[in-house]
Amino acid sequence: MKILNNININNSLNIKSNAKYYVELRTKKDFNQFQEFISNNKLPILVVGEGTNLVLPNFYEGIVVKPIFNSINYDKNLDIVSVGSSVNWSDFVTEMVDKNIYGYENLSSIPGSVGASPIQNIGAYGQEVSRLINSIDCYDYKKGKFIKLHKDECDFTYRNSIFKNNTLIIYNINFITNCKNILNLEYESIKKYISTHNTNINNIKLKDASVMITNIRNSILPNHLKIPNVGSFFKNSIVKIDDIDTTKHSLNELITWKIDSQFVKVGSARLIDLIKDDLNKYENVNIYKNHSLVLITNSKASQEEVLNFADNIKQKVYEVFKISMDIEPTIITN
Ligand SMILES: Cc1cc2nc3c(=O)[nH]c(=O)nc-3n(C[C@H](O)[C@H](O)[C@H](O)COP(=O)(O)OP(=O)(O)OC[C@H]3O[C@@H](n4cnc5c(N)ncnc54)[C@H](O)[C@@H]3O)c2cc1C
């Protein structure tokens, strides 16, 4: 097990952030050593993947843990593929598509690691990772033991799971490989892409669907390696239709998805679009021009500045619509 001091934590907002300790775990044996280290150093612990969904403080007064497990193993009899937590999610999806395994294609090109995918139950274009997981292998550093959680024990919901604010380190995930060979092309932006590209829907193959999703994403989302961001900064809120304030903007101006006769999910991007001209100006953080849900930095922003800007957006949205928006990425505090 490797322990380093005062190490910079990679993160896609490019916030300059150092950790008191940084530990890499590469084998199951390392977890025993890690247990000993944390019992001698009573400090907060943060597990990291690729840092594409973190809003970090300038200094993390604790132990940053990075599990590095890279293997991919297929069990054809059980229709399972076991994937190490540090495998890049997008590379894994490409491998599934290349092997003609369905179910993963709509999650193409989501940044980050396989190990982080269940934390907020990553999702896009009508698919969620929870539908593809069979079970998850973790180490619980509070109990000091290895556990396997079946997907039904993970409490998966929209952008949430049992893994948030928990003491579990995920080192391996067992995914299913026997989804039905059917593409899900129902999402509005996919339909639009198909019609504007004059594509015959009957000719779309698995690989085409994956390329299409990547093209749609590239047209609206900034590449975090060039323009620092963490993807969507706010979740879509589920609210009672009657509670939405329509004094300034009618319901028709919003994007809503019906939940039941009383509740709707409201698209946060549109809400932000409608108030963005009234926001304060910040030096190092802004809204991305092609997608109002994405906050971008110029690599000079601090956590405080990013969160102040996010607060300003939340307050304005609440003032106008009486809708509270929750922040999507993980905010790390000491
Ligand atoms: C441009 C862009 C687009 C994005 N698009 C989407 C999208 O379409 N859909 C979507 O859902 N998300 C999206 N995201 C968010 C991000 O890609 C996901 O949340 C991703 O799963 C984060 O992976 P990571 O390895 O970078 O995790 P990190 O940012 O390192 O960590 C995220 C959280 O997971 C925890 N964690 C990480 N690894 C482990 C582990 N092995 N064990 C236990 N806990 C762990 C961390 O403690 C933290 O709470 C986007 C981000 C960007 C930058």
CSV table of C-alpha atoms and ligand atoms in Angstrom, one decimal:
chain,number,residue,atom,x,y,z
A,1,MET,CA,0.0,0.0,0.0
A,2,LYS,CA,1.3,3.4,-1.0
A,3,ILE,CA,0.8,6.4,1.4
A,4,LEU,CA,1.7,9.9,0.2
A,5,ASN,CA,1.5,13.3,1.9
A,6,ASN,CA,0.1,16.6,0.8
A,7,ILE,CA,-0.8,15.3,-2.7
A,8,ASN,CA,-2.9,17.2,-5.3
A,9,ILE,CA,-6.4,15.6,-5.8
A,10,ASN,CA,-7.3,15.4,-9.5
A,11,ASN,CA,-10.7,16.9,-10.2
A,12,SER,CA,-12.4,18.0,-13.3
A,13,LEU,CA,-13.3,21.5,-12.0
A,14,ASN,CA,-9.6,22.0,-11.7
A,15,ILE,CA,-9.9,23.3,-8.1
A,16,LYS,CA,-6.5,23.3,-6.6
A,17,SER,CA,-6.9,20.9,-3.8
A,18,ASN,CA,-4.4,19.0,-1.7
A,19,ALA,CA,-5.0,16.1,0.7
A,20,LYS,CA,-3.2,15.5,4.0
A,21,TYR,CA,-2.8,11.8,3.1
A,22,TYR,CA,-3.3,10.0,-0.2
A,23,VAL,CA,-3.5,6.2,-0.2
A,24,GLU,CA,-3.6,3.8,-3.2
A,25,LEU,CA,-5.2,0.3,-2.7
A,26,ARG,CA,-4.2,-2.2,-5.3
A,27,THR,CA,-4.9,-5.7,-3.8
A,28,LYS,CA,-7.3,-7.1,-1.2
A,29,LYS,CA,-4.4,-7.4,1.2
A,30,ASP,CA,-3.9,-3.6,1.1
A,31,PHE,CA,-7.3,-3.2,2.8
A,32,ASN,CA,-5.9,-4.8,6.0
A,33,GLN,CA,-2.9,-2.4,6.0
A,34,PHE,CA,-5.3,0.5,5.3
A,35,GLN,CA,-7.4,-0.6,8.3
A,36,GLU,CA,-4.4,-0.4,10.5
A,37,PHE,CA,-3.4,3.0,9.1
A,38,ILE,CA,-6.9,4.5,9.7
A,39,SER,CA,-7.0,3.2,13.2
A,40,ASN,CA,-3.7,5.0,13.9
A,41,ASN,CA,-4.8,8.2,12.1
A,42,LYS,CA,-8.3,9.1,13.2
A,43,LEU,CA,-9.1,11.3,10.2
A,44,PRO,CA,-12.0,11.7,7.7
A,45,ILE,CA,-11.8,9.5,4.7
A,46,LEU,CA,-12.7,10.3,1.0
A,47,VAL,CA,-12.8,7.6,-1.7
A,48,VAL,CA,-12.0,9.0,-5.1
A,49,GLY,CA,-12.2,7.7,-8.7
A,50,GLU,CA,-11.4,10.2,-11.5
A,51,GLY,CA,-12.7,13.3,-9.7
A,52,THR,CA,-15.3,14.2,-12.3
A,53,ASN,CA,-18.1,14.6,-9.8
A,54,LEU,CA,-16.3,16.3,-6.8
A,55,VAL,CA,-16.3,19.9,-5.5
A,56,LEU,CA,-13.2,19.9,-3.3
A,57,PRO,CA,-11.9,22.3,-0.7
A,58,ASN,CA,-8.4,23.8,-1.1
A,59,PHE,CA,-7.1,21.4,1.5
A,60,TYR,CA,-8.6,18.1,2.6
A,61,GLU,CA,-7.7,17.5,6.2
A,62,GLY,CA,-8.0,13.8,5.8
A,63,ILE,CA,-7.2,10.6,4.0
A,64,VAL,CA,-8.0,10.3,0.3
A,65,VAL,CA,-8.3,6.7,-0.9
A,66,LYS,CA,-7.9,5.5,-4.5
A,67,PRO,CA,-8.8,1.9,-5.2
A,68,ILE,CA,-6.8,0.7,-8.3
A,69,PHE,CA,-8.4,-2.5,-9.6
A,70,ASN,CA,-8.2,-2.8,-13.4
A,71,SER,CA,-9.3,-6.3,-14.3
A,72,ILE,CA,-12.3,-7.3,-16.5
A,73,ASN,CA,-13.4,-10.9,-16.2
A,74,TYR,CA,-16.3,-12.6,-18.1
A,75,ASP,CA,-18.4,-15.5,-16.7
A,76,LYS,CA,-20.2,-16.7,-19.8
A,77,ASN,CA,-22.2,-19.3,-17.8
A,78,LEU,CA,-23.6,-16.7,-15.4
A,79,ASP,CA,-23.9,-13.9,-18.0
A,80,ILE,CA,-21.8,-11.7,-15.7
A,81,VAL,CA,-18.8,-9.4,-16.3
A,82,SER,CA,-16.8,-8.4,-13.2
A,83,VAL,CA,-15.1,-5.1,-13.6
A,84,GLY,CA,-12.5,-3.5,-11.4
A,85,SER,CA,-13.4,-0.1,-9.9
A,86,SER,CA,-10.7,1.9,-11.6
A,87,VAL,CA,-11.6,0.9,-15.1
A,88,ASN,CA,-12.7,4.0,-17.0
A,89,TRP,CA,-16.5,3.9,-17.5
A,90,SER,CA,-16.5,5.0,-21.1
A,91,ASP,CA,-13.8,2.4,-22.1
A,92,PHE,CA,-16.0,-0.3,-20.4
A,93,VAL,CA,-19.0,0.8,-22.4
A,94,THR,CA,-17.0,0.7,-25.6
A,95,GLU,CA,-15.9,-2.8,-24.8
A,96,MET,CA,-19.5,-3.9,-24.2
A,97,VAL,CA,-20.6,-2.3,-27.5
A,98,ASP,CA,-17.7,-4.0,-29.3
A,99,LYS,CA,-18.8,-7.3,-27.9
A,100,ASN,CA,-22.3,-6.7,-29.0
A,101,ILE,CA,-23.6,-6.6,-25.4
A,102,TYR,CA,-26.7,-4.4,-25.2
A,103,GLY,CA,-27.9,-2.1,-22.4
A,104,TYR,CA,-24.8,0.0,-22.0
A,105,GLU,CA,-25.0,2.1,-25.2
A,106,ASN,CA,-27.1,5.0,-23.8
A,107,LEU,CA,-24.5,5.5,-21.1
A,108,SER,CA,-21.7,6.0,-23.6
A,109,SER,CA,-19.1,8.7,-22.9
A,110,ILE,CA,-20.1,9.4,-19.3
A,111,PRO,CA,-16.8,10.5,-17.7
A,112,GLY,CA,-15.4,8.8,-14.6
A,113,SER,CA,-14.6,5.4,-13.2
A,114,VAL,CA,-16.7,2.2,-13.0
A,115,GLY,CA,-16.3,2.2,-9.2
A,116,ALA,CA,-18.1,5.5,-8.9
A,117,SER,CA,-21.0,4.6,-11.3
A,118,PRO,CA,-23.3,3.2,-8.6
A,119,ILE,CA,-22.7,6.1,-6.2
A,120,GLN,CA,-25.1,8.5,-7.8
A,121,ASN,CA,-26.6,5.8,-10.0
A,122,ILE,CA,-25.3,7.4,-13.2
A,123,GLY,CA,-27.9,7.8,-15.9
A,124,ALA,CA,-28.5,9.4,-19.3
A,125,TYR,CA,-30.9,9.1,-22.2
A,126,GLY,CA,-33.4,7.0,-20.4
A,127,GLN,CA,-30.9,4.4,-19.0
A,128,GLU,CA,-29.5,4.1,-15.4
A,129,VAL,CA,-26.5,1.9,-14.3
A,130,SER,CA,-28.6,0.3,-11.6
A,131,ARG,CA,-30.4,-1.7,-14.3
A,132,LEU,CA,-27.1,-3.2,-15.4
A,133,ILE,CA,-25.7,-4.2,-12.0
A,134,ASN,CA,-26.0,-7.6,-10.5
A,135,SER,CA,-23.9,-7.1,-7.3
A,136,ILE,CA,-21.1,-4.9,-5.9
A,137,ASP,CA,-18.0,-6.0,-4.0
A,138,CYS,CA,-16.9,-3.5,-1.3
A,139,TYR,CA,-14.8,-3.1,1.8
A,140,ASP,CA,-16.5,-1.5,4.8
A,141,TYR,CA,-13.8,0.4,6.6
A,142,LYS,CA,-16.0,1.1,9.6
A,143,LYS,CA,-16.6,-2.6,10.2
A,144,GLY,CA,-13.3,-3.7,8.8
A,145,LYS,CA,-14.7,-6.4,6.5
A,146,PHE,CA,-15.4,-7.2,2.9
A,147,ILE,CA,-19.1,-7.4,1.8
A,148,LYS,CA,-21.0,-8.2,-1.4
A,149,LEU,CA,-24.2,-6.2,-2.0
A,150,HIS,CA,-26.9,-7.5,-4.3
A,151,LYS,CA,-28.4,-4.7,-6.4
A,152,ASP,CA,-31.7,-5.0,-4.4
A,153,GLU,CA,-29.7,-4.0,-1.3
A,154,CYS,CA,-28.3,-0.8,-2.9
A,155,ASP,CA,-31.4,1.4,-2.6
A,156,PHE,CA,-30.9,2.8,-6.1
A,157,THR,CA,-33.1,5.8,-7.0
A,158,TYR,CA,-32.7,8.8,-9.3
A,159,ARG,CA,-29.1,10.0,-8.8
A,160,ASN,CA,-28.9,8.2,-5.4
A,161,SER,CA,-27.9,5.0,-3.7
A,162,ILE,CA,-26.9,3.5,-0.4
A,163,PHE,CA,-23.3,4.4,-1.2
A,164,LYS,CA,-23.7,8.1,-0.7
A,165,ASN,CA,-22.2,9.2,2.6
A,166,ASN,CA,-21.3,5.7,3.5
A,167,THR,CA,-18.1,3.8,4.7
A,168,LEU,CA,-18.0,1.4,1.7
A,169,ILE,CA,-15.1,1.3,-0.7
A,170,ILE,CA,-16.2,-0.3,-4.0
A,171,TYR,CA,-13.4,-2.4,-5.6
A,172,ASN,CA,-15.3,-4.5,-8.1
A,173,ILE,CA,-18.7,-4.5,-9.8
A,174,ASN,CA,-20.5,-7.5,-11.3
A,175,PHE,CA,-22.6,-6.4,-14.4
A,176,ILE,CA,-25.1,-8.4,-16.4
A,177,THR,CA,-24.4,-9.2,-20.0
A,178,ASN,CA,-27.7,-10.6,-21.0
A,179,CYS,CA,-29.9,-7.6,-21.6
A,180,LYS,CA,-32.4,-7.9,-24.4
A,181,ASN,CA,-31.0,-7.0,-27.8
A,182,ILE,CA,-33.3,-3.9,-28.1
A,183,LEU,CA,-32.2,-0.3,-28.5
A,184,ASN,CA,-33.9,2.4,-26.4
A,185,LEU,CA,-34.2,5.4,-28.8
A,186,GLU,CA,-37.2,7.0,-27.1
A,187,TYR,CA,-35.4,9.9,-25.5
A,188,GLU,CA,-36.4,13.3,-27.1
A,189,SER,CA,-32.9,14.4,-28.2
A,190,ILE,CA,-32.2,10.9,-29.7
A,191,LYS,CA,-35.4,11.2,-31.8
A,192,LYS,CA,-34.5,14.7,-32.9
A,193,TYR,CA,-30.9,13.5,-33.9
A,194,ILE,CA,-32.4,10.6,-35.9
A,195,SER,CA,-34.8,12.9,-37.8
A,196,THR,CA,-32.3,15.7,-38.4
A,197,HIS,CA,-29.8,13.2,-39.8
A,198,ASN,CA,-32.4,11.5,-41.9
A,199,THR,CA,-31.5,8.1,-40.4
A,200,ASN,CA,-33.7,5.1,-41.0
A,201,ILE,CA,-34.5,4.0,-37.5
A,202,ASN,CA,-34.7,0.3,-38.6
A,203,ASN,CA,-31.0,0.4,-39.8
A,204,ILE,CA,-29.6,1.6,-36.4
A,205,LYS,CA,-27.2,-0.9,-35.0
A,206,LEU,CA,-25.8,-1.1,-31.4
A,207,LYS,CA,-22.6,0.7,-32.4
A,208,ASP,CA,-24.5,3.4,-34.3
A,209,ALA,CA,-26.6,4.1,-31.2
A,210,SER,CA,-23.4,4.5,-29.1
A,211,VAL,CA,-21.9,6.8,-31.6
A,212,MET,CA,-25.1,8.8,-31.8
A,213,ILE,CA,-25.2,9.3,-28.0
A,214,THR,CA,-21.6,10.4,-28.0
A,215,ASN,CA,-22.3,12.9,-30.8
A,216,ILE,CA,-25.3,14.3,-29.0
A,217,ARG,CA,-23.3,14.6,-25.8
A,218,ASN,CA,-20.4,16.3,-27.5
A,219,SER,CA,-22.7,18.8,-29.1
A,220,ILE,CA,-24.1,20.0,-25.7
A,221,LEU,CA,-21.6,19.1,-23.0
A,222,PRO,CA,-18.1,20.6,-22.7
A,223,ASN,CA,-15.1,18.2,-22.6
A,224,HIS,CA,-14.0,18.4,-19.0
A,225,LEU,CA,-10.3,18.0,-20.1
A,226,LYS,CA,-10.5,21.3,-22.0
A,227,ILE,CA,-13.2,23.2,-20.1
A,228,PRO,CA,-13.3,22.3,-16.4
A,229,ASN,CA,-16.8,21.1,-15.2
A,230,VAL,CA,-18.5,18.3,-13.4
A,231,GLY,CA,-21.4,17.7,-15.9
A,232,SER,CA,-24.9,18.7,-14.5
A,233,PHE,CA,-24.5,20.7,-11.4
A,234,PHE,CA,-28.1,20.5,-10.3
A,235,LYS,CA,-30.6,17.6,-10.2
A,236,ASN,CA,-34.1,17.9,-11.8
A,237,SER,CA,-36.6,18.6,-9.0
A,238,ILE,CA,-39.8,16.7,-8.4
A,239,VAL,CA,-42.5,19.1,-7.3
A,240,LYS,CA,-46.2,19.5,-6.9
A,241,ILE,CA,-47.5,21.3,-10.0
A,242,ASP,CA,-49.7,23.6,-7.9
A,243,ASP,CA,-46.7,24.8,-5.9
A,244,ILE,CA,-44.8,26.2,-9.0
A,245,ASP,CA,-45.0,30.0,-9.1
A,246,THR,CA,-46.1,30.9,-12.6
A,247,THR,CA,-46.3,34.7,-12.0
A,248,LYS,CA,-43.3,35.4,-14.3
A,249,HIS,CA,-43.3,32.4,-16.6
A,250,SER,CA,-46.1,30.0,-17.5
A,251,LEU,CA,-45.9,26.3,-17.1
A,252,ASN,CA,-45.6,26.0,-20.9
A,253,GLU,CA,-42.2,27.7,-20.8
A,254,LEU,CA,-40.8,25.0,-18.5
A,255,ILE,CA,-39.8,21.4,-19.3
A,256,THR,CA,-41.7,19.0,-17.2
A,257,TRP,CA,-42.1,15.2,-17.1
A,258,LYS,CA,-45.4,14.0,-15.5
A,259,ILE,CA,-44.9,11.8,-12.4
A,260,ASP,CA,-48.6,11.5,-11.5
A,261,SER,CA,-51.7,13.6,-11.4
A,262,GLN,CA,-50.1,16.0,-8.8
A,263,PHE,CA,-46.3,15.8,-9.3
A,264,VAL,CA,-43.9,16.6,-12.1
A,265,LYS,CA,-40.2,16.5,-12.6
A,266,VAL,CA,-39.0,19.9,-13.7
A,267,GLY,CA,-36.0,20.4,-16.0
A,268,SER,CA,-33.5,22.5,-14.1
A,269,ALA,CA,-31.6,23.6,-17.3
A,270,ARG,CA,-34.7,25.5,-18.5
A,271,LEU,CA,-35.3,27.1,-15.1
A,272,ILE,CA,-31.7,28.4,-15.1
A,273,ASP,CA,-32.0,29.6,-18.7
A,274,LEU,CA,-35.0,31.7,-17.7
A,275,ILE,CA,-33.2,33.4,-14.8
A,276,LYS,CA,-29.5,33.5,-15.9
A,277,ASP,CA,-29.5,37.2,-17.0
A,278,ASP,CA,-30.3,38.2,-13.4
A,279,LEU,CA,-27.3,36.3,-11.8
A,280,ASN,CA,-24.3,38.0,-10.2
A,281,LYS,CA,-21.1,37.9,-12.2
A,282,TYR,CA,-18.2,35.7,-10.8
A,283,GLU,CA,-14.7,36.0,-12.0
A,284,ASN,CA,-13.7,32.3,-12.3
A,285,VAL,CA,-17.0,30.4,-12.7
A,286,ASN,CA,-19.8,30.7,-15.3
A,287,ILE,CA,-22.6,28.8,-17.0
A,288,TYR,CA,-21.7,26.8,-20.1
A,289,LYS,CA,-23.1,28.5,-23.2
A,290,ASN,CA,-24.6,25.3,-24.7
A,291,HIS,CA,-26.1,23.8,-21.5
A,292,SER,CA,-27.3,25.9,-18.5
A,293,LEU,CA,-27.0,22.9,-16.1
A,294,VAL,CA,-23.2,22.9,-16.5
A,295,LEU,CA,-21.0,25.2,-14.5
A,296,ILE,CA,-17.6,25.8,-15.9
A,297,THR,CA,-14.4,27.2,-14.4
A,298,ASN,CA,-11.2,28.7,-15.8
A,299,SER,CA,-9.1,26.5,-13.5
A,300,LYS,CA,-8.7,29.4,-11.0
A,301,ALA,CA,-12.0,28.9,-9.0
A,302,SER,CA,-12.0,27.8,-5.4
A,303,GLN,CA,-14.7,25.6,-3.9
A,304,GLU,CA,-16.1,28.7,-2.2
A,305,GLU,CA,-16.6,30.6,-5.4
A,306,VAL,CA,-18.2,27.7,-7.2
A,307,LEU,CA,-20.6,27.1,-4.3
A,308,ASN,CA,-21.4,30.9,-4.0
A,309,PHE,CA,-22.3,30.9,-7.7
A,310,ALA,CA,-24.4,27.8,-7.3
A,311,ASP,CA,-26.2,29.4,-4.3
A,312,ASN,CA,-26.9,32.5,-6.3
A,313,ILE,CA,-28.5,30.3,-9.1
A,314,LYS,CA,-30.5,28.3,-6.5
A,315,GLN,CA,-31.8,31.5,-4.8
A,316,LYS,CA,-32.9,33.1,-8.1
A,317,VAL,CA,-34.7,29.9,-9.3
A,318,TYR,CA,-36.5,29.8,-5.9
A,319,GLU,CA,-37.4,33.5,-6.0
A,320,VAL,CA,-39.0,33.1,-9.4
A,321,PHE,CA,-40.5,29.6,-9.4
A,322,LYS,CA,-40.6,28.5,-5.7
A,323,ILE,CA,-38.6,25.4,-6.8
A,324,SER,CA,-35.7,24.2,-4.7
A,325,MET,CA,-32.9,22.6,-6.7
A,326,ASP,CA,-30.4,20.1,-5.2
A,327,ILE,CA,-26.8,20.0,-6.2
A,328,GLU,CA,-25.7,16.9,-8.0
A,329,PRO,CA,-21.9,16.5,-7.5
A,330,THR,CA,-20.4,15.5,-4.1
A,331,ILE,CA,-19.4,18.6,-2.1
A,332,ILE,CA,-16.4,17.7,0.1
A,333,THR,CA,-16.0,19.5,3.4
A,334,ASN,CA,-13.5,19.0,6.2
B,1,LIG,C1,-18.7,16.4,-18.8
B,1,LIG,C2,-19.4,15.5,-17.8
B,1,LIG,C3,-20.6,14.9,-18.1
B,1,LIG,C4,-21.2,14.1,-17.2
B,1,LIG,N1,-22.4,13.4,-17.5
B,1,LIG,C5,-23.0,12.6,-16.7
B,1,LIG,C6,-24.2,11.9,-17.0
B,1,LIG,O1,-24.7,12.0,-18.2
B,1,LIG,N2,-24.8,11.2,-16.1
B,1,LIG,C7,-24.4,11.1,-14.8
B,1,LIG,O2,-25.0,10.4,-14.0
B,1,LIG,N3,-23.2,11.7,-14.4
B,1,LIG,C8,-22.5,12.5,-15.3
B,1,LIG,N4,-21.4,13.1,-14.9
B,1,LIG,C9,-20.9,13.0,-13.6
B,1,LIG,C10,-19.8,11.9,-13.4
B,1,LIG,O3,-19.3,11.5,-14.7
B,1,LIG,C11,-20.2,10.7,-12.7
B,1,LIG,O4,-20.8,11.0,-11.4
B,1,LIG,C12,-19.1,9.6,-12.5
B,1,LIG,O5,-19.7,8.4,-12.0
B,1,LIG,C13,-18.0,10.1,-11.5
B,1,LIG,O6,-16.9,9.2,-11.6
B,1,LIG,P1,-15.5,9.5,-10.9
B,1,LIG,O7,-14.7,8.3,-11.0
B,1,LIG,O8,-15.0,10.7,-11.5
B,1,LIG,O9,-16.0,9.8,-9.4
B,1,LIG,P2,-15.4,10.9,-8.4
B,1,LIG,O10,-15.8,12.2,-8.9
B,1,LIG,O11,-14.0,10.6,-8.1
B,1,LIG,O12,-16.3,10.5,-7.1
B,1,LIG,C14,-17.7,10.8,-7.1
B,1,LIG,C15,-18.3,10.2,-5.9
B,1,LIG,O13,-18.1,8.8,-5.9
B,1,LIG,C16,-17.4,8.3,-4.7
B,1,LIG,N5,-16.5,7.2,-5.2
B,1,LIG,C17,-15.7,7.3,-6.3
B,1,LIG,N6,-15.1,6.1,-6.4
B,1,LIG,C18,-15.6,5.3,-5.4
B,1,LIG,C19,-15.3,3.9,-5.0
B,1,LIG,N7,-14.5,3.1,-5.7
B,1,LIG,N8,-16.0,3.4,-3.9
B,1,LIG,C20,-16.8,4.2,-3.2
B,1,LIG,N9,-17.0,5.5,-3.5
B,1,LIG,C21,-16.5,6.0,-4.6
B,1,LIG,C22,-16.6,9.6,-4.2
B,1,LIG,O14,-16.4,9.5,-2.9
B,1,LIG,C23,-17.6,10.7,-4.6
B,1,LIG,O15,-18.6,10.7,-3.6
B,1,LIG,C24,-20.7,13.9,-15.9
B,1,LIG,C25,-19.5,14.6,-15.5
B,1,LIG,C26,-18.9,15.4,-16.5
B,1,LIG,C27,-17.6,16.0,-16.1
